[in-house]
Short mmCIF file of C-alpha atoms and ligand atoms in Angstrom, two decimals:
data_model
loop_
_atom_site.label_atom_id
_atom_site.label_comp_id
_atom_site.label_asym_id
_atom_site.label_seq_id
_atom_site.Cartn_x
_atom_site.Cartn_y
_atom_site.Cartn_z
CA MET A 8 6.84 25.68 17.14
CA SER A 9 4.84 23.87 19.74
CA ARG A 10 2.02 21.63 18.72
CA PHE A 11 -0.39 23.90 20.48
CA SER A 12 0.48 27.05 18.60
CA ARG A 13 0.71 25.21 15.30
CA ARG A 14 -2.74 23.82 15.80
CA SER A 15 -4.24 27.14 16.81
CA PHE A 16 -2.81 28.76 13.76
CA PHE A 17 -4.14 26.10 11.47
CA LYS A 18 -7.57 26.16 12.99
CA TRP A 19 -7.60 29.85 12.29
CA SER A 20 -6.43 29.32 8.71
CA GLY A 21 -8.96 26.53 8.31
CA ILE A 22 -11.79 28.91 9.15
CA THR A 23 -10.47 31.44 6.67
CA ALA A 24 -10.19 28.88 3.90
CA ALA A 25 -13.67 27.62 4.61
CA ALA A 26 -15.11 31.14 4.65
CA ILE A 27 -13.48 32.05 1.36
CA LEU A 28 -14.47 28.86 -0.37
CA THR A 29 -17.97 28.43 0.97
CA PRO A 30 -19.62 29.82 -2.12
CA LEU A 31 -17.30 27.91 -4.39
CA SER A 32 -17.09 24.42 -3.18
CA GLY A 33 -19.13 21.62 -1.77
CA TYR A 34 -16.08 20.75 0.27
CA ALA A 35 -16.09 24.07 2.07
CA GLY A 36 -15.45 23.57 5.72
CA TYR A 37 -14.00 20.15 5.09
CA GLN A 38 -10.70 20.98 6.64
CA TRP A 39 -12.38 22.70 9.54
CA SER A 40 -14.87 19.99 10.28
CA ARG A 41 -12.28 17.25 9.86
CA MET A 42 -9.71 18.77 12.19
CA ASP A 43 -8.07 16.35 14.57
CA ILE A 44 -10.21 13.35 13.74
CA THR A 45 -9.96 10.76 16.44
CA ASN A 46 -11.86 7.68 17.48
CA SER A 47 -10.13 7.38 20.84
CA GLY A 48 -12.65 6.38 23.49
CA LYS A 49 -15.40 5.96 20.89
CA VAL A 50 -14.68 2.43 19.77
CA GLN A 51 -15.83 -0.60 21.65
CA PHE A 52 -13.17 -3.23 20.98
CA ALA A 53 -15.30 -6.34 21.10
CA GLN A 54 -15.22 -8.14 17.75
CA PRO A 55 -12.59 -10.82 17.17
CA LEU A 56 -10.08 -9.71 14.57
CA ALA A 57 -10.87 -11.45 11.26
CA ILE A 58 -7.90 -13.33 9.81
CA PRO A 59 -8.14 -13.66 6.02
CA PRO A 60 -8.16 -17.34 4.97
CA VAL A 61 -4.95 -18.61 3.36
CA ILE A 62 -4.62 -20.16 -0.06
CA ASP A 63 -1.35 -22.08 -0.22
CA LEU A 64 0.10 -21.96 -3.69
CA GLU A 65 0.94 -25.62 -4.21
CA PRO A 66 1.80 -26.72 -7.75
CA ASP A 67 -0.72 -29.13 -9.33
CA ARG A 68 0.21 -32.00 -11.66
CA ASP A 69 1.13 -29.54 -14.40
CA GLY A 70 3.51 -27.83 -12.03
CA ARG A 71 1.43 -24.69 -11.57
CA ALA A 72 -0.55 -23.31 -8.66
CA THR A 73 -3.94 -22.18 -9.96
CA PRO A 74 -5.92 -20.47 -7.21
CA GLU A 75 -9.42 -19.32 -8.12
CA LEU A 76 -10.15 -15.71 -7.33
CA ASP A 77 -13.71 -14.56 -7.77
CA ILE A 78 -14.22 -10.80 -7.57
CA ARG A 79 -17.81 -10.07 -6.66
CA PRO A 80 -20.23 -7.76 -4.90
CA GLY A 81 -21.58 -8.71 -1.49
CA VAL A 82 -22.94 -7.39 1.76
CA SER A 83 -20.82 -7.00 4.90
CA SER A 84 -21.85 -6.44 8.47
CA PHE A 85 -19.14 -4.33 10.08
CA VAL A 86 -21.25 -3.41 13.07
CA PRO A 87 -23.53 -6.18 14.35
CA GLY A 88 -27.00 -5.62 12.94
CA SER A 89 -25.92 -3.30 10.11
CA SER A 90 -25.41 -4.13 6.48
CA THR A 91 -23.03 -2.50 4.04
CA PRO A 92 -22.80 -3.24 0.32
CA THR A 93 -19.14 -4.11 -0.33
CA TRP A 94 -16.96 -5.90 -2.85
CA GLY A 95 -14.75 -8.87 -2.06
CA ILE A 96 -12.62 -11.63 -3.50
CA ASN A 97 -14.01 -15.11 -2.72
CA GLY A 98 -16.00 -13.38 0.01
CA THR A 99 -17.81 -10.15 0.78
CA TYR A 100 -14.87 -7.96 1.81
CA LEU A 101 -11.10 -8.22 1.07
CA GLY A 102 -9.64 -11.45 -0.30
CA PRO A 103 -7.73 -14.54 0.78
CA THR A 104 -4.06 -14.39 1.72
CA LEU A 105 -2.09 -16.05 -1.06
CA ARG A 106 1.06 -17.75 0.22
CA GLY A 107 3.67 -19.18 -2.10
CA LYS A 108 7.30 -20.22 -2.14
CA ARG A 109 9.97 -18.75 -4.32
CA GLY A 110 10.25 -20.92 -7.43
CA THR A 111 6.52 -21.68 -7.63
CA THR A 112 4.76 -21.02 -10.93
CA VAL A 113 1.42 -19.38 -10.30
CA ALA A 114 -1.49 -19.04 -12.70
CA PRO A 115 -4.39 -17.55 -10.76
CA ARG A 116 -7.74 -17.77 -12.44
CA ILE A 117 -9.49 -14.47 -11.81
CA THR A 118 -13.13 -13.97 -12.62
CA ASN A 119 -14.73 -10.56 -12.61
CA ASN A 120 -18.27 -10.87 -11.34
CA LEU A 121 -18.57 -7.12 -10.79
CA PRO A 122 -20.90 -4.97 -12.89
CA GLU A 123 -17.87 -3.08 -14.26
CA ILE A 124 -14.38 -3.55 -15.66
CA THR A 125 -11.56 -4.17 -13.21
CA THR A 126 -8.03 -5.61 -12.98
CA LEU A 127 -5.98 -7.38 -10.33
CA HIS A 128 -2.46 -6.10 -9.77
CA TRP A 129 0.27 -7.93 -7.81
CA HIS A 130 1.76 -5.07 -5.85
CA GLY A 131 5.46 -5.63 -5.19
CA MET A 132 5.78 -8.64 -7.46
CA GLU A 133 8.53 -8.95 -10.05
CA LEU A 134 6.84 -10.44 -13.09
CA PRO A 135 6.31 -9.99 -16.83
CA ALA A 136 4.33 -6.85 -17.67
CA ARG A 137 1.51 -8.90 -19.23
CA ALA A 138 0.93 -10.59 -15.86
CA ASP A 139 1.21 -7.38 -13.82
CA GLY A 140 -2.51 -6.67 -13.64
CA GLY A 141 -2.13 -2.94 -14.15
CA PRO A 142 -4.59 -0.85 -16.16
CA HIS A 143 -3.60 -2.67 -19.37
CA GLN A 144 -4.83 -6.10 -18.29
CA MET A 145 -8.52 -5.36 -18.06
CA ILE A 146 -11.04 -7.99 -17.09
CA ASP A 147 -14.49 -7.28 -18.51
CA PRO A 148 -17.58 -7.98 -16.41
CA GLY A 149 -18.11 -11.73 -16.59
CA GLY A 150 -14.58 -12.19 -17.95
CA THR A 151 -11.75 -14.35 -16.69
CA TRP A 152 -8.04 -13.58 -16.71
CA MET A 153 -5.31 -16.14 -16.14
CA PRO A 154 -1.85 -14.58 -15.93
CA GLU A 155 1.13 -16.82 -15.29
CA TRP A 156 4.53 -16.19 -13.76
CA MET A 157 7.13 -17.76 -11.50
CA ILE A 158 7.59 -16.28 -8.05
CA ASP A 159 11.26 -15.36 -8.00
CA GLN A 160 12.11 -12.83 -5.36
CA PRO A 161 13.01 -12.73 -1.67
CA ALA A 162 10.48 -13.52 1.07
CA ALA A 163 8.20 -10.53 1.64
CA THR A 164 4.68 -9.37 2.43
CA LEU A 165 3.19 -8.26 -0.89
CA TRP A 166 -0.42 -7.55 -1.70
CA TYR A 167 -2.89 -7.45 -4.55
CA HIS A 168 -5.61 -5.01 -5.52
CA PRO A 169 -7.45 -3.73 -8.61
CA HIS A 170 -5.74 -1.13 -10.81
CA PRO A 171 -8.38 -0.14 -13.40
CA HIS A 172 -7.69 3.10 -15.23
CA GLY A 173 -9.27 5.94 -13.26
CA THR A 174 -11.36 3.88 -10.81
CA THR A 175 -8.81 2.25 -8.53
CA ARG A 176 -9.91 4.42 -5.60
CA GLN A 177 -13.48 3.08 -5.69
CA HIS A 178 -12.50 -0.55 -6.25
CA VAL A 179 -10.04 -0.66 -3.37
CA TYR A 180 -12.31 1.37 -1.11
CA ARG A 181 -15.22 -1.02 -1.66
CA GLY A 182 -13.05 -3.85 -0.34
CA LEU A 183 -10.87 -5.33 -3.07
CA ALA A 184 -7.44 -6.15 -1.65
CA GLY A 185 -5.56 -9.10 -0.19
CA LEU A 186 -2.11 -10.15 0.96
CA PHE A 187 0.40 -12.18 -1.04
CA LEU A 188 3.08 -13.71 1.16
CA VAL A 189 6.25 -14.75 -0.62
CA GLU A 190 8.30 -17.31 1.30
CA ASP A 191 11.64 -18.89 0.70
CA ASP A 192 13.28 -21.95 2.17
CA GLN A 193 15.56 -20.12 4.55
CA PRO A 194 14.45 -20.73 8.13
CA THR A 195 14.33 -17.41 9.93
CA GLY A 196 13.59 -18.36 13.51
CA LEU A 197 10.87 -15.70 13.48
CA PRO A 198 7.27 -16.27 14.56
CA ASP A 199 5.58 -17.78 11.51
CA THR A 200 2.34 -19.53 12.46
CA TYR A 201 -0.22 -17.61 10.42
CA GLY A 202 -3.09 -16.27 12.48
CA VAL A 203 -1.47 -17.39 15.75
CA ASP A 204 1.87 -15.62 16.24
CA ASP A 205 2.13 -14.22 12.69
CA ILE A 206 -0.80 -11.85 12.26
CA PRO A 207 -1.73 -9.90 9.13
CA LEU A 208 -3.15 -6.42 9.75
CA ILE A 209 -4.75 -4.72 6.75
CA VAL A 210 -5.54 -1.25 8.04
CA GLN A 211 -8.10 0.91 6.23
CA ASP A 212 -10.07 4.02 7.07
CA LYS A 213 -13.68 4.44 6.00
CA ARG A 214 -16.57 6.86 6.21
CA PHE A 215 -20.00 5.41 6.65
CA SER A 216 -23.29 7.04 5.66
CA GLY A 217 -26.28 7.01 7.99
CA ASP A 218 -27.77 4.00 6.20
CA GLY A 219 -24.62 1.94 6.82
CA SER A 220 -23.28 2.19 3.27
CA LEU A 221 -19.72 3.26 2.52
CA ASP A 222 -19.67 7.00 1.94
CA GLU A 223 -17.89 7.62 -1.36
CA SER A 224 -18.64 11.34 -1.56
CA GLU A 225 -15.11 12.34 -0.57
CA LEU A 226 -13.05 9.85 -2.55
CA ASP A 227 -11.72 12.64 -4.74
CA PHE A 228 -9.27 15.25 -3.64
CA SER A 229 -9.98 18.96 -3.81
CA ILE A 230 -8.40 22.26 -2.95
CA ILE A 231 -9.54 21.85 0.65
CA ASN A 232 -9.02 18.14 1.00
CA SER A 233 -5.76 17.64 -0.84
CA LEU A 234 -5.36 13.90 -0.26
CA GLY A 235 -8.68 12.26 -1.00
CA LEU A 236 -10.71 10.22 1.41
CA LEU A 237 -9.71 10.46 5.07
CA GLY A 238 -12.13 8.32 7.03
CA ASP A 239 -13.07 8.51 10.68
CA THR A 240 -13.64 4.76 11.11
CA ILE A 241 -10.84 2.21 11.09
CA LEU A 242 -11.23 -1.36 9.89
CA VAL A 243 -8.54 -3.99 10.39
CA ASN A 244 -8.90 -7.00 8.08
CA GLY A 245 -12.45 -5.71 7.63
CA THR A 246 -13.18 -5.83 11.38
CA TRP A 247 -14.49 -2.77 13.19
CA GLY A 248 -13.44 -2.55 16.86
CA PRO A 249 -11.13 -5.59 16.59
CA VAL A 250 -9.74 -7.59 19.51
CA LEU A 251 -6.90 -10.07 19.15
CA ASP A 252 -6.23 -12.68 21.84
CA ILE A 253 -2.66 -13.90 21.79
CA ARG A 254 -0.98 -16.83 23.51
CA ASP A 255 2.66 -16.32 22.55
CA GLU A 256 5.31 -14.16 24.12
CA LEU A 257 6.45 -12.77 20.76
CA VAL A 258 4.00 -11.94 18.01
CA ARG A 259 4.82 -10.84 14.50
CA PHE A 260 2.48 -8.41 12.76
CA ARG A 261 2.52 -7.84 9.02
CA ILE A 262 0.99 -4.40 8.68
CA LEU A 263 -0.35 -3.19 5.34
CA ASN A 264 -1.63 0.33 4.92
CA GLY A 265 -4.46 -0.57 2.54
CA SER A 266 -6.10 2.85 2.77
CA ASN A 267 -6.89 5.27 -0.03
CA ALA A 268 -5.03 8.26 1.35
CA ARG A 269 -4.45 8.09 5.08
CA ILE A 270 -0.93 7.90 6.49
CA TYR A 271 -0.61 6.14 9.86
CA ASP A 272 2.05 6.22 12.53
CA PHE A 273 1.60 2.96 14.42
CA ALA A 274 2.60 2.74 18.07
CA PHE A 275 1.35 1.11 21.25
CA THR A 276 -0.44 3.13 23.87
CA ASP A 277 2.30 2.40 26.42
CA GLN A 278 4.95 3.48 23.88
CA ARG A 279 6.67 0.10 24.23
CA GLU A 280 9.56 -0.70 21.95
CA PHE A 281 9.28 -3.36 19.29
CA GLN A 282 11.38 -4.61 16.42
CA VAL A 283 10.96 -3.93 12.75
CA ILE A 284 12.11 -6.99 10.81
CA ALA A 285 10.96 -6.31 7.25
CA ALA A 286 9.98 -3.53 4.89
CA ASP A 287 7.80 -3.79 1.75
CA SER A 288 10.05 -6.06 -0.32
CA GLY A 289 11.98 -8.15 2.20
CA TYR A 290 13.75 -8.55 5.51
CA LEU A 291 16.00 -5.90 6.98
CA PRO A 292 19.60 -7.09 7.51
CA ALA A 293 18.96 -6.96 11.28
CA PRO A 294 15.97 -6.16 13.49
CA VAL A 295 15.64 -2.44 14.26
CA THR A 296 14.23 -1.36 17.62
CA VAL A 297 11.71 1.48 17.47
CA ASN A 298 8.55 2.57 19.25
CA HIS A 299 6.56 3.62 16.19
CA VAL A 300 6.40 2.91 12.49
CA GLN A 301 4.86 5.19 9.87
CA LEU A 302 3.22 3.83 6.72
CA SER A 303 1.73 5.64 3.74
CA PRO A 304 -0.80 3.92 1.46
CA GLY A 305 0.60 0.74 -0.09
CA GLU A 306 3.56 0.41 2.30
CA ARG A 307 4.08 -2.62 4.54
CA SER A 308 6.09 -3.22 7.66
CA GLU A 309 6.67 -6.41 9.62
CA ILE A 310 7.21 -5.99 13.34
CA VAL A 311 7.75 -8.33 16.29
CA VAL A 312 6.26 -7.31 19.63
CA LYS A 313 6.85 -8.78 23.07
CA PHE A 314 3.93 -9.29 25.46
CA THR A 315 3.66 -10.10 29.15
CA PRO A 316 1.06 -12.53 30.48
CA GLY A 317 -2.37 -11.11 31.19
CA GLU A 318 -1.81 -7.65 29.76
CA SER A 319 -3.98 -5.67 27.36
CA VAL A 320 -2.53 -3.08 25.04
CA LEU A 321 -3.89 -0.95 22.21
CA LEU A 322 -2.22 -0.56 18.87
CA ARG A 323 -2.76 3.05 17.98
CA SER A 324 -2.04 5.36 15.08
CA GLN A 325 -0.61 8.53 16.55
CA PRO A 326 -0.44 11.83 14.61
CA PRO A 327 1.99 11.07 11.76
CA ASP A 328 4.95 13.23 10.81
CA LEU A 329 3.96 14.30 7.32
CA GLY A 330 6.57 17.02 6.95
CA THR A 331 5.87 20.71 6.94
CA MET A 332 3.87 22.69 4.45
CA PRO A 333 5.13 26.23 4.28
CA LEU A 334 2.22 27.43 2.17
CA TYR A 335 -0.66 25.42 3.53
CA GLY A 336 0.33 25.22 7.16
CA ARG A 337 -1.31 22.21 8.67
CA VAL A 338 -0.99 18.95 6.76
CA ILE A 339 -4.42 17.44 6.53
CA GLY A 340 -4.55 14.17 8.46
CA GLY A 341 -1.41 15.13 10.37
CA ASP A 342 -3.21 15.68 13.67
CA ASP A 343 -5.45 12.62 13.54
CA GLN A 344 -5.20 9.78 16.04
CA PHE A 345 -6.90 6.39 16.01
CA ASP A 346 -7.15 3.41 18.27
CA VAL A 347 -6.66 0.50 15.89
CA LEU A 348 -6.57 -2.89 17.62
CA LEU A 349 -6.92 -4.18 21.18
CA ILE A 350 -4.47 -6.98 21.95
CA ARG A 351 -5.13 -9.21 24.97
CA ALA A 352 -2.43 -11.55 26.20
CA ALA A 353 -3.44 -14.84 27.82
CA SER A 354 -2.62 -15.30 31.51
CA SER A 355 0.23 -17.56 30.55
CA LEU A 356 2.16 -17.19 27.32
CA ARG A 357 4.15 -19.78 25.39
CA PRO A 358 7.82 -18.84 25.36
CA SER A 359 9.05 -17.77 21.90
CA ARG A 360 12.44 -18.22 20.29
CA VAL A 361 14.79 -15.27 20.56
CA ILE A 362 14.66 -13.03 17.47
CA PRO A 363 17.82 -13.70 15.45
CA ALA A 364 20.37 -10.90 15.40
CA SER A 365 20.67 -11.07 11.65
CA LEU A 366 17.97 -11.68 9.06
CA PRO A 367 18.03 -13.04 5.49
CA ALA A 368 17.84 -9.64 3.78
CA PRO A 369 18.09 -9.42 -0.01
CA PRO A 370 21.63 -8.63 -1.18
CA PRO A 371 22.17 -4.86 -1.29
CA ILE A 372 22.08 -3.12 -4.68
CA PRO A 373 25.71 -2.68 -5.76
CA GLN A 374 26.68 0.98 -5.49
CA THR A 375 29.94 0.63 -7.41
CA GLY A 376 30.44 3.18 -10.16
CA THR A 377 27.62 5.47 -11.09
CA LEU A 378 24.22 4.07 -11.79
CA PRO A 379 22.09 5.60 -14.55
CA GLU A 380 19.91 8.33 -13.08
CA ARG A 381 16.33 9.41 -13.60
CA SER A 382 14.39 12.23 -12.00
CA PHE A 383 10.70 12.48 -11.28
CA SER A 384 8.88 15.56 -10.12
CA LEU A 385 5.52 15.04 -8.45
CA GLY A 386 3.00 17.74 -9.33
CA THR A 387 -0.74 18.30 -9.52
CA ARG A 388 -2.33 15.31 -11.25
CA SER A 389 0.99 14.73 -12.98
CA ILE A 390 4.55 13.46 -12.85
CA ASN A 391 7.22 15.45 -14.72
CA GLY A 392 4.35 17.60 -15.96
CA ASP A 393 2.57 14.71 -17.66
CA LYS A 394 -0.72 13.08 -16.84
CA VAL A 395 -0.80 9.37 -17.58
CA ASP A 396 -1.72 8.47 -21.16
CA MET A 397 -2.52 4.80 -21.59
CA ASP A 398 -1.12 4.87 -25.12
CA ARG A 399 2.15 6.66 -24.35
CA ILE A 400 5.37 5.05 -23.11
CA ASP A 401 7.06 7.66 -20.94
CA PHE A 402 10.44 6.02 -20.47
CA VAL A 403 12.37 2.90 -21.31
CA VAL A 404 14.48 0.90 -18.84
CA PRO A 405 17.13 -1.48 -20.19
CA LEU A 406 17.42 -4.87 -18.50
CA GLY A 407 20.44 -5.63 -16.39
CA THR A 408 21.33 -2.38 -14.69
CA PRO A 409 20.09 -0.95 -11.42
CA GLU A 410 19.42 2.79 -11.53
CA THR A 411 19.35 5.75 -9.16
CA TRP A 412 16.06 7.60 -9.07
CA LYS A 413 15.40 10.99 -7.58
CA ILE A 414 11.80 11.73 -6.63
CA LYS A 415 11.01 15.35 -5.88
CA ASN A 416 7.71 16.31 -4.34
CA ALA A 417 7.24 19.70 -5.98
CA GLN A 418 4.11 20.35 -3.97
CA GLY A 419 3.22 21.41 -0.46
CA ILE A 420 1.08 18.33 0.09
CA PRO A 421 1.96 14.68 0.83
CA HIS A 422 2.62 12.21 -1.96
CA ASN A 423 4.24 8.83 -2.15
CA PHE A 424 5.85 6.92 -5.00
CA HIS A 425 5.45 3.32 -6.08
CA VAL A 426 7.31 1.42 -8.81
CA HIS A 427 5.97 -1.75 -10.43
CA ASN A 428 8.23 -4.79 -11.03
CA ALA A 429 10.94 -3.33 -8.83
CA MET A 430 12.44 -3.02 -5.40
CA PHE A 431 14.52 -0.14 -4.16
CA GLN A 432 16.70 1.02 -1.30
CA VAL A 433 16.32 4.57 -0.08
CA LEU A 434 19.67 6.40 -0.25
CA ASP A 435 18.62 9.70 1.25
CA ILE A 436 15.65 11.90 2.08
CA ASP A 437 16.39 15.54 1.40
CA GLY A 438 20.08 14.71 1.67
CA HIS A 439 19.81 12.88 5.00
CA PRO A 440 20.30 9.13 5.32
CA PRO A 441 17.02 7.29 5.94
CA PRO A 442 16.21 6.01 9.43
CA PRO A 443 17.28 2.33 9.75
CA ALA A 444 13.70 1.02 9.56
CA LEU A 445 13.37 2.69 6.13
CA ALA A 446 16.68 1.36 4.86
CA GLY A 447 15.39 -2.04 3.74
CA PHE A 448 14.03 -2.99 0.34
CA LYS A 449 10.82 -1.21 -0.59
CA ASP A 450 8.47 -0.66 -3.50
CA THR A 451 6.60 2.37 -2.13
CA VAL A 452 8.01 5.35 -0.26
CA TYR A 453 6.58 8.46 1.36
CA VAL A 454 7.82 11.69 -0.20
CA PRO A 455 7.22 14.58 2.23
CA PRO A 456 6.00 17.95 0.93
CA LEU A 457 8.73 19.78 -1.00
CA GLN A 458 11.34 17.12 -0.20
CA THR A 459 13.39 14.82 -2.41
CA VAL A 460 13.84 11.08 -1.91
CA ARG A 461 16.66 9.29 -3.74
CA PHE A 462 16.79 5.53 -4.09
CA ALA A 463 18.72 2.79 -5.89
CA VAL A 464 16.27 0.57 -7.75
CA GLN A 465 16.53 -2.86 -9.35
CA PHE A 466 13.94 -4.44 -11.61
CA GLY A 467 12.47 -7.80 -12.46
CA GLN A 468 14.22 -8.93 -15.64
CA PHE A 469 11.46 -9.29 -18.25
CA ALA A 470 11.69 -7.60 -21.65
CA ASP A 471 8.47 -6.53 -23.38
CA PRO A 472 8.65 -3.35 -25.46
CA PHE A 473 4.88 -3.28 -25.95
CA THR A 474 3.43 -3.70 -22.46
CA PRO A 475 4.07 -1.02 -19.87
CA TYR A 476 4.59 -1.07 -16.12
CA MET A 477 3.54 1.87 -13.96
CA VAL A 478 5.10 4.33 -11.56
CA HIS A 479 2.67 6.42 -9.55
CA CYS A 480 1.60 8.11 -6.37
CA HIS A 481 -0.24 5.49 -4.28
CA LEU A 482 -2.68 8.00 -2.81
CA LEU A 483 -5.46 6.56 -4.89
CA ALA A 484 -7.26 9.81 -5.74
CA HIS A 485 -3.96 11.21 -7.00
CA GLU A 486 -3.21 8.09 -9.02
CA ASP A 487 -6.69 8.10 -10.54
CA SER A 488 -6.37 11.78 -11.44
CA GLY A 489 -3.42 10.98 -13.72
CA MET A 490 -0.42 11.05 -11.37
CA MET A 491 1.13 8.03 -13.03
CA LEU A 492 3.62 7.29 -15.83
CA GLN A 493 4.33 4.21 -17.93
CA PHE A 494 7.62 2.49 -18.69
CA VAL A 495 8.69 -0.58 -20.61
CA MET A 496 11.68 -2.82 -20.07
CA VAL A 497 13.78 -3.90 -23.05
CA GLU A 498 17.03 -5.65 -23.99
CA PRO A 499 19.92 -3.21 -23.56
CA GLY A 500 20.74 -1.42 -26.80
CA THR A 501 17.18 -1.57 -28.11
CA GLU A 502 15.88 1.43 -26.16
CA ASP A 503 15.68 3.62 -29.28
CA GLN A 504 13.61 1.10 -31.18
CA VAL A 505 10.71 1.32 -28.78
CA ASN A 506 7.61 2.82 -30.30
CA ARG A 507 6.63 5.37 -27.65
CA GLN A 508 3.10 5.53 -28.96
CA LEU A 509 1.05 2.39 -28.53
CA PRO A 510 -1.59 1.96 -31.19
CA PRO A 511 -4.87 2.58 -29.33
CA SER A 512 -6.30 -0.68 -30.56
CA SER A 513 -3.20 -2.73 -29.79
CA PRO A 514 -3.57 -5.64 -27.44
CA ALA A 515 -1.04 -4.00 -25.13
CA SER A 516 -2.98 -0.78 -24.71
CA GLY A 517 -6.05 -2.76 -23.81
CA GLN A 518 -5.77 -6.47 -23.22
CA HIS A 519 -9.41 -7.17 -22.63
CA HIS A 520 -10.35 -10.47 -21.15
CA HIS A 521 -13.88 -11.15 -22.27
CA PRO A 522 -16.48 -13.50 -20.87
CU1 LIG B 616 -0.41 -0.97 -5.48
CU2 LIG B 616 0.37 0.43 -9.21
O1 LIG B 616 -0.07 -0.26 -7.34
CU1 LIG B 617 2.12 -2.02 -7.74
CU1 LIG B 618 0.00 11.98 -4.37
#
């Protein structure tokens, strides 16, 4: 079907849905009024792209790196002259980029200066469950939390964000997120000067109210808006209308989709080719040449782009391929297009090293013999029919063995799937091998409507039968509505001894960190 006829049909069905639901729902007309959101031509790209400050994780005399992270409310000015109440970490919006080498012991000291309970989760990190920062490691207002672990995983672009039970969507939306760059000693020959030829891009969509505040009225999903908040304004690293001036021939971008629900398909306006060098959890074995890269919330991609002196080019999000929805027709957000970042190359560019033909990818997960299998079915506010229960352990994973997981999206709407303390390699998507750019190690994957994604997964090796890790959809309204399960990791052979019901008062079901 051509785009044109598909769109016409869905506009028609949008009107019908709106007409039927008008008396029933405050969201009536949502789908209609939000059709084909675009900012193209409406953004003045004039503000220098903010680059989050770096905290280098250097061990102190006790051998630990102890960065201070202060989570607090503030006021941001996204458009000159306006003010927006936001939340930030050591600042008013987003947080510093933490950068640490494999082998470093980190013990961040996190203080919650918000008026409500929160947590800080290390997305993509392999670490003991008590340090994970999920909904079980709550930090009370005024409280401080000091987890400790050793970074022990391949170089990758990870991130951190709050994960409080039921309110993650607000906390992330208000500005709480930052990057965590894991490095190892292997020289890669890739651009690696942070903020110069190695540029972080945290991409988020927002809706603003007339008074300049963040509009939170659509953070939840509904029958009309099945995904949760889809904003019409794009911020990159908290900058609206960002411009980046570059002086190198090759520039690496570490792109994080830090949005609540929106799925982007990043490309350049001239459709130039570029190279994908890394996925969520590490380098690809070799650079992959593409002209677009799609990311759902929580996913990361590292790309290297070549520029010619004096040129200007826009990074754009073109309408993403979200799959087809036989029952619903149009996939909401699937026709939207955004100009994201203006890149201006200096009139002469420093020559860059050639990108190496092979990259230090993590060793592949051994596929010899059959790996233990698990299946997950993504439904309404649930996984395998269950809504998350903070006191219930849903499954137990023994240390030592990788597994094969099958994730079925049982619904006609987009979902994705994220696993804590793990990295996985996609084996197939609805029976087809993944495109090469998706074949690297990941911790979050898009699961198209009614399709099944299979992956081989390996875990951080930390036993703790009492403290769970999470698996969930990373569309934050879905996660907050209960689309999440809990698992613990144990010594092999002790799976049956796990008490699947955590006592509600146990430290594990609520490790509060008081003032
Ligand atoms: Cu980025 Cu459980 O989350
Ligand atoms: Cu996570
Ligand atoms: Cu979902």
